[in-house]
Coordinates of C-alpha atoms and ligand atoms in Angstrom, one line a residue:
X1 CA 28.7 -47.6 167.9
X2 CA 30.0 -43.8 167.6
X3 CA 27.1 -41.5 166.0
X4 CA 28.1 -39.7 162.7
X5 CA 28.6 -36.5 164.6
X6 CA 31.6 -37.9 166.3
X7 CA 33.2 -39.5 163.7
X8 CA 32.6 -36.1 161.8
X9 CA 34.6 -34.6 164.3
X10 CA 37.2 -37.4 164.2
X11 CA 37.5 -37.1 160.8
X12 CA 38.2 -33.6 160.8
X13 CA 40.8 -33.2 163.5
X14 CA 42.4 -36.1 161.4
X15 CA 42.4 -34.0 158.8
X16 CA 43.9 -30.5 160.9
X17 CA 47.0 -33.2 162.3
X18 CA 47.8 -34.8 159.1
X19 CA 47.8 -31.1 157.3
X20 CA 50.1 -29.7 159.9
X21 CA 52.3 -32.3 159.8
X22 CA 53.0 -32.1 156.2
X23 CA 53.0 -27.6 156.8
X24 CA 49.5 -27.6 154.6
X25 CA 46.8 -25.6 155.9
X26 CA 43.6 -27.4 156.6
X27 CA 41.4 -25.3 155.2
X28 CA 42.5 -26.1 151.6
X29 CA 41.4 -29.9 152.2
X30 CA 37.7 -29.9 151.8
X31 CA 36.0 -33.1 153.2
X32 CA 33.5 -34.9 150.8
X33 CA 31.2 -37.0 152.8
X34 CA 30.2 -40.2 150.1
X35 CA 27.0 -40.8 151.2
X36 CA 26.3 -43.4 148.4
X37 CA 24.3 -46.2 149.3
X38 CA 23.5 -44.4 152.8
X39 CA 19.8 -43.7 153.8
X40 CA 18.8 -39.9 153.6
X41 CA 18.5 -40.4 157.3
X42 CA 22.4 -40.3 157.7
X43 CA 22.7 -37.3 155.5
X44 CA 20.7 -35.1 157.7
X45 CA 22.6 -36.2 160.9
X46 CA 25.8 -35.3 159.1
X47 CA 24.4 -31.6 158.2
X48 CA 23.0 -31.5 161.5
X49 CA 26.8 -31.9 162.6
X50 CA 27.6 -29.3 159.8
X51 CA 28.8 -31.0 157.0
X52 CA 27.8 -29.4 153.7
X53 CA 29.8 -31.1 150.8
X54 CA 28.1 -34.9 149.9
X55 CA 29.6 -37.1 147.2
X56 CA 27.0 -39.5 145.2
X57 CA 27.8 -42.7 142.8
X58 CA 24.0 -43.1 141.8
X59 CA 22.3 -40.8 139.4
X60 CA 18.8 -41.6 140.7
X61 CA 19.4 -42.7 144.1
X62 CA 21.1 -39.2 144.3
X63 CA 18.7 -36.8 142.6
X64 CA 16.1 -38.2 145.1
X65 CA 18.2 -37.8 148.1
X66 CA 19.4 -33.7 146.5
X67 CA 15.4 -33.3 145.9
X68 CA 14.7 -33.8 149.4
X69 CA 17.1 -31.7 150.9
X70 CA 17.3 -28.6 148.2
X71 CA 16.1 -26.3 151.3
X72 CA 19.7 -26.8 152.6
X73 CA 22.6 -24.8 151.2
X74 CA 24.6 -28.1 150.1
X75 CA 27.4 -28.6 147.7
X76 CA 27.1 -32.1 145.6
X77 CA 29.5 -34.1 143.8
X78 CA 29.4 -36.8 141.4
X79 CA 32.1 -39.2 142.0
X80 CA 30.9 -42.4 139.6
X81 CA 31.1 -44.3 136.8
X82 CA 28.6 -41.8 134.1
X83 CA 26.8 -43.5 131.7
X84 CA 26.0 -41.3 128.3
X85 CA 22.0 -41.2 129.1
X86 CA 22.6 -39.6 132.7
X87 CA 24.1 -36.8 131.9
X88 CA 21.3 -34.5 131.7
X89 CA 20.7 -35.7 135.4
X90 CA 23.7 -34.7 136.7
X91 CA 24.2 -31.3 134.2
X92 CA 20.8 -30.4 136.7
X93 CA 21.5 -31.4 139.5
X94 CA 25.5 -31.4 140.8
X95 CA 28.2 -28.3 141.3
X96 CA 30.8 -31.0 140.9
X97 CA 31.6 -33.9 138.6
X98 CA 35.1 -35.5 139.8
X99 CA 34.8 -39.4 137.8
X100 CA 34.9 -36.9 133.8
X101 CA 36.8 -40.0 131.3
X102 CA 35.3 -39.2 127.9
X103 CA 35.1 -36.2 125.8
X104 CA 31.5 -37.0 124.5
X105 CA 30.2 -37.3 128.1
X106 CA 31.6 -34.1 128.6
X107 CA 29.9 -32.3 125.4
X108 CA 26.7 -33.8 126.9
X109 CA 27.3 -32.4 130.1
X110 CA 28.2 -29.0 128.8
X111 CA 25.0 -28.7 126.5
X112 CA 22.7 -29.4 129.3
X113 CA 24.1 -27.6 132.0
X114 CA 21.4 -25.1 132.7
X115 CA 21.4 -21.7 131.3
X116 CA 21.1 -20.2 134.7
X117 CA 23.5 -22.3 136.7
X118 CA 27.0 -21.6 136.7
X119 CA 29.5 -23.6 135.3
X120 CA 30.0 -27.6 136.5
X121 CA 32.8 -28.0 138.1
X122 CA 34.7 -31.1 136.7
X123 CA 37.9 -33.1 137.8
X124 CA 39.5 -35.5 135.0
X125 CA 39.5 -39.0 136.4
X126 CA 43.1 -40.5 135.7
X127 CA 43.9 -44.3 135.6
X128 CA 47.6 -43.9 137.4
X129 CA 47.8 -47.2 138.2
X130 CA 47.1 -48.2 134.3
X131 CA 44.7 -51.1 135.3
X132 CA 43.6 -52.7 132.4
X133 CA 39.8 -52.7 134.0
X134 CA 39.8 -49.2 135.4
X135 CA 37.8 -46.1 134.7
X136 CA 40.2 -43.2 134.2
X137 CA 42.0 -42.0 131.0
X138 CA 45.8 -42.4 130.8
X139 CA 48.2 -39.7 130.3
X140 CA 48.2 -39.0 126.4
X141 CA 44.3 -39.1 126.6
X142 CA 44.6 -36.3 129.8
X143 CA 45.8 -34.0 127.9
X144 CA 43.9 -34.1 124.8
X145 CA 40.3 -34.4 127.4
X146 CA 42.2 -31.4 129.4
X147 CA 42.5 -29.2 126.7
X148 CA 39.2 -30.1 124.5
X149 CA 37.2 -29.5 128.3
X150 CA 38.8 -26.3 128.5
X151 CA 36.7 -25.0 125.2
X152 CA 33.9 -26.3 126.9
X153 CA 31.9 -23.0 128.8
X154 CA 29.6 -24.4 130.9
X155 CA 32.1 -26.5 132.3
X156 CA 35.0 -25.6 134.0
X157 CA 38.2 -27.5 134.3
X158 CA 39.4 -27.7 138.2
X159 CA 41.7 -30.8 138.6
X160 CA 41.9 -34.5 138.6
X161 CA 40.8 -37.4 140.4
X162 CA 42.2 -40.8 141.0
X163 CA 41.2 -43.9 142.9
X164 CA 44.6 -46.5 143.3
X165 CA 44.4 -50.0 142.9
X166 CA 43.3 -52.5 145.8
X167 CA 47.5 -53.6 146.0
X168 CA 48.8 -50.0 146.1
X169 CA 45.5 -49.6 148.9
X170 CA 46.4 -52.1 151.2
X171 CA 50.4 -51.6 150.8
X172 CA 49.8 -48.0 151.8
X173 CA 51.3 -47.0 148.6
X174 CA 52.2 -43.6 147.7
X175 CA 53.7 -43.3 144.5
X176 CA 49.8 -42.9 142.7
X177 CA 49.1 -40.3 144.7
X178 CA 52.6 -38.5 143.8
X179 CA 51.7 -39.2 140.3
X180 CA 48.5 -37.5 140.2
X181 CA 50.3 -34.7 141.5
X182 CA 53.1 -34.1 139.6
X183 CA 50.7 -34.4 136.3
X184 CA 48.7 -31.6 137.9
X185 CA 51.9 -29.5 138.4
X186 CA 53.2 -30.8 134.8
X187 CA 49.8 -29.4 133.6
X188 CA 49.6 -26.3 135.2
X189 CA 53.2 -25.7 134.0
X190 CA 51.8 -25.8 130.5
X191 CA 49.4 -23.3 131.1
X192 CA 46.1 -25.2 132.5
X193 CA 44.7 -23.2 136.3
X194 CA 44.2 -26.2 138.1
X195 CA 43.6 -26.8 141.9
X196 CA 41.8 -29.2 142.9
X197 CA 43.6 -33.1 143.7
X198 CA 40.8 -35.7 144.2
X199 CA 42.8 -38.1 146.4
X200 CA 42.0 -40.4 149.1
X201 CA 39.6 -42.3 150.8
X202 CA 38.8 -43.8 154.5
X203 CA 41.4 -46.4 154.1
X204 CA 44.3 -43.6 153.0
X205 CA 43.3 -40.1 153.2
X206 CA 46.2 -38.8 155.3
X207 CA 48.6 -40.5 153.4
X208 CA 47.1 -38.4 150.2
X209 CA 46.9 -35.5 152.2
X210 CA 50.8 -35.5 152.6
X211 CA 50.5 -36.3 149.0
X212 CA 48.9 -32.5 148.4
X213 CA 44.9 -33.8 148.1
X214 CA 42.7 -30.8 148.2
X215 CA 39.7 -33.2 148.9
X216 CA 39.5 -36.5 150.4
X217 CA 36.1 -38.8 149.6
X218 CA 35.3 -40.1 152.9
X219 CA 32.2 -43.1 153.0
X220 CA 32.8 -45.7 155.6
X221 CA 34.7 -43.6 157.8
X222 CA 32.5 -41.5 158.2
X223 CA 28.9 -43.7 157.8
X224 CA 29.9 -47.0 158.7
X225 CA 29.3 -50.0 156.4
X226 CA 26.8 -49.2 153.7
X227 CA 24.5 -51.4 151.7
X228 CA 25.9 -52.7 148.5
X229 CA 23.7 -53.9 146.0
Ligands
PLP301 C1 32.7 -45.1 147.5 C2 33.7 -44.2 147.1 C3 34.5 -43.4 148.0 C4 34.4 -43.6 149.5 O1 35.0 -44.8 149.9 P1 35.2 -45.2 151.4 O2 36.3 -46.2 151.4 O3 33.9 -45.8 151.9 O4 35.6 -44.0 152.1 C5 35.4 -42.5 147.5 N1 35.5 -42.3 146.2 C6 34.8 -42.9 145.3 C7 35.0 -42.6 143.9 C8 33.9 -43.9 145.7 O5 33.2 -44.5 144.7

């Protein structure tokens, strides 16, 4: 069994060889470490091994685990499914939102983000591979959540997000992670300031790091197996 520290390290020269063979610089592909479903234990050895940015899919198994730890200068990100009666959780207690599908949820979020925090950083969460059961908005719905989030002040507008399909997964498929892409150029071109791709995972984070991601989710990779309820 390798200890987090070395898979950290793994991880990360993964990430410098797969960014200089596709001419990107490393340093624009920040590492998320998804500790979801991993005991606060495990988050301490990774920022022991200096890791600083953690991704969460649990409201209140995350708040406890940020609670614990606020002594540390740490960056977290919200990367699930939100239901409408956590928001005020994560308005509180995350710099990042990446998984943002519906304009009320992002109302909420902008009404109780704290007066003295800055803005939440949010990513749009885009359904590429139009899955019928999938979260993530579609194209036309993008651009109407893109531009309505942009009025928003206490939330600011950095990119989008996508998770592909199992198929498109296993087939090492990269045509969703072009797609995310090209909408966030096709965006920018019309006068959004985005940069931020949300893009792969263990099982495919160098193929969306030749894709352009500017930050790869990394759980089991990095953790090992976790517990799933
Ligand atoms: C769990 C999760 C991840 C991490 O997945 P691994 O395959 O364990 O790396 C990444 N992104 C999202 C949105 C997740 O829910």
């Amino acid at each position: 069994m390798k200890t987090i520290a070395q898979n950290l390290m793994t991880i990360q020269a993964n990430i410098i060889v797969a960014a200089e063979r596709f001419c990107r610089s490393p340093h624009e592909i920040k590492l998320l470490a998804v500790s979801k479903h991993q005991p606060l234990s495990a988050i301490q050895q990774a920022i022991a091994a200096g890791q600083r940015c953690f991704g969460e899919s649990y409201v209140q198994e995350a708040v406890a685990k940020i609670t614990a730890l606020t002594h540390e200068a740490l960056e977290w990100h919200f990367i699930g499914p939100i239901q409408t009666n956590k928001t005020r959780l994560i308005a509180e207690h995350f710099n990042w939102v990446h998984s943002l599908c519906r304009l009320k949820i992002a109302e909420r979020l902008n009404e109780q983000r704290p007066a003295h925090l800055p803005p939440l950083n949010v990513c749009i969460q885009v359904n590429v591979s139009n899955e019928a059961h999938k979260q993530g908005v579609n194209l036309v719905e993008l651009v109407k959540l893109a531009q309505a989030v942009q009025q928003l002040p206490k939330l600011k507008l950095r990119g989008l997000m996508m998770i592909p399909a199992l198929t498109e997964s296993l087939q090492h498929d990269p045509k969703p992670f072009q797609l995310l892409r090209e909408t966030l150029q096709w965006l920018n071109k019309r006068g959004f300031q985005l940069d931020t791709l949300s893009m792969g995972m263990s099982a495919d984070y160098e193929l969306a790091i030749a894709e352009g991601s500017t930050v790869v989710r990394i759980g089991t990779e990095l953790f090992g197996k976790r517990e799933e309820t």
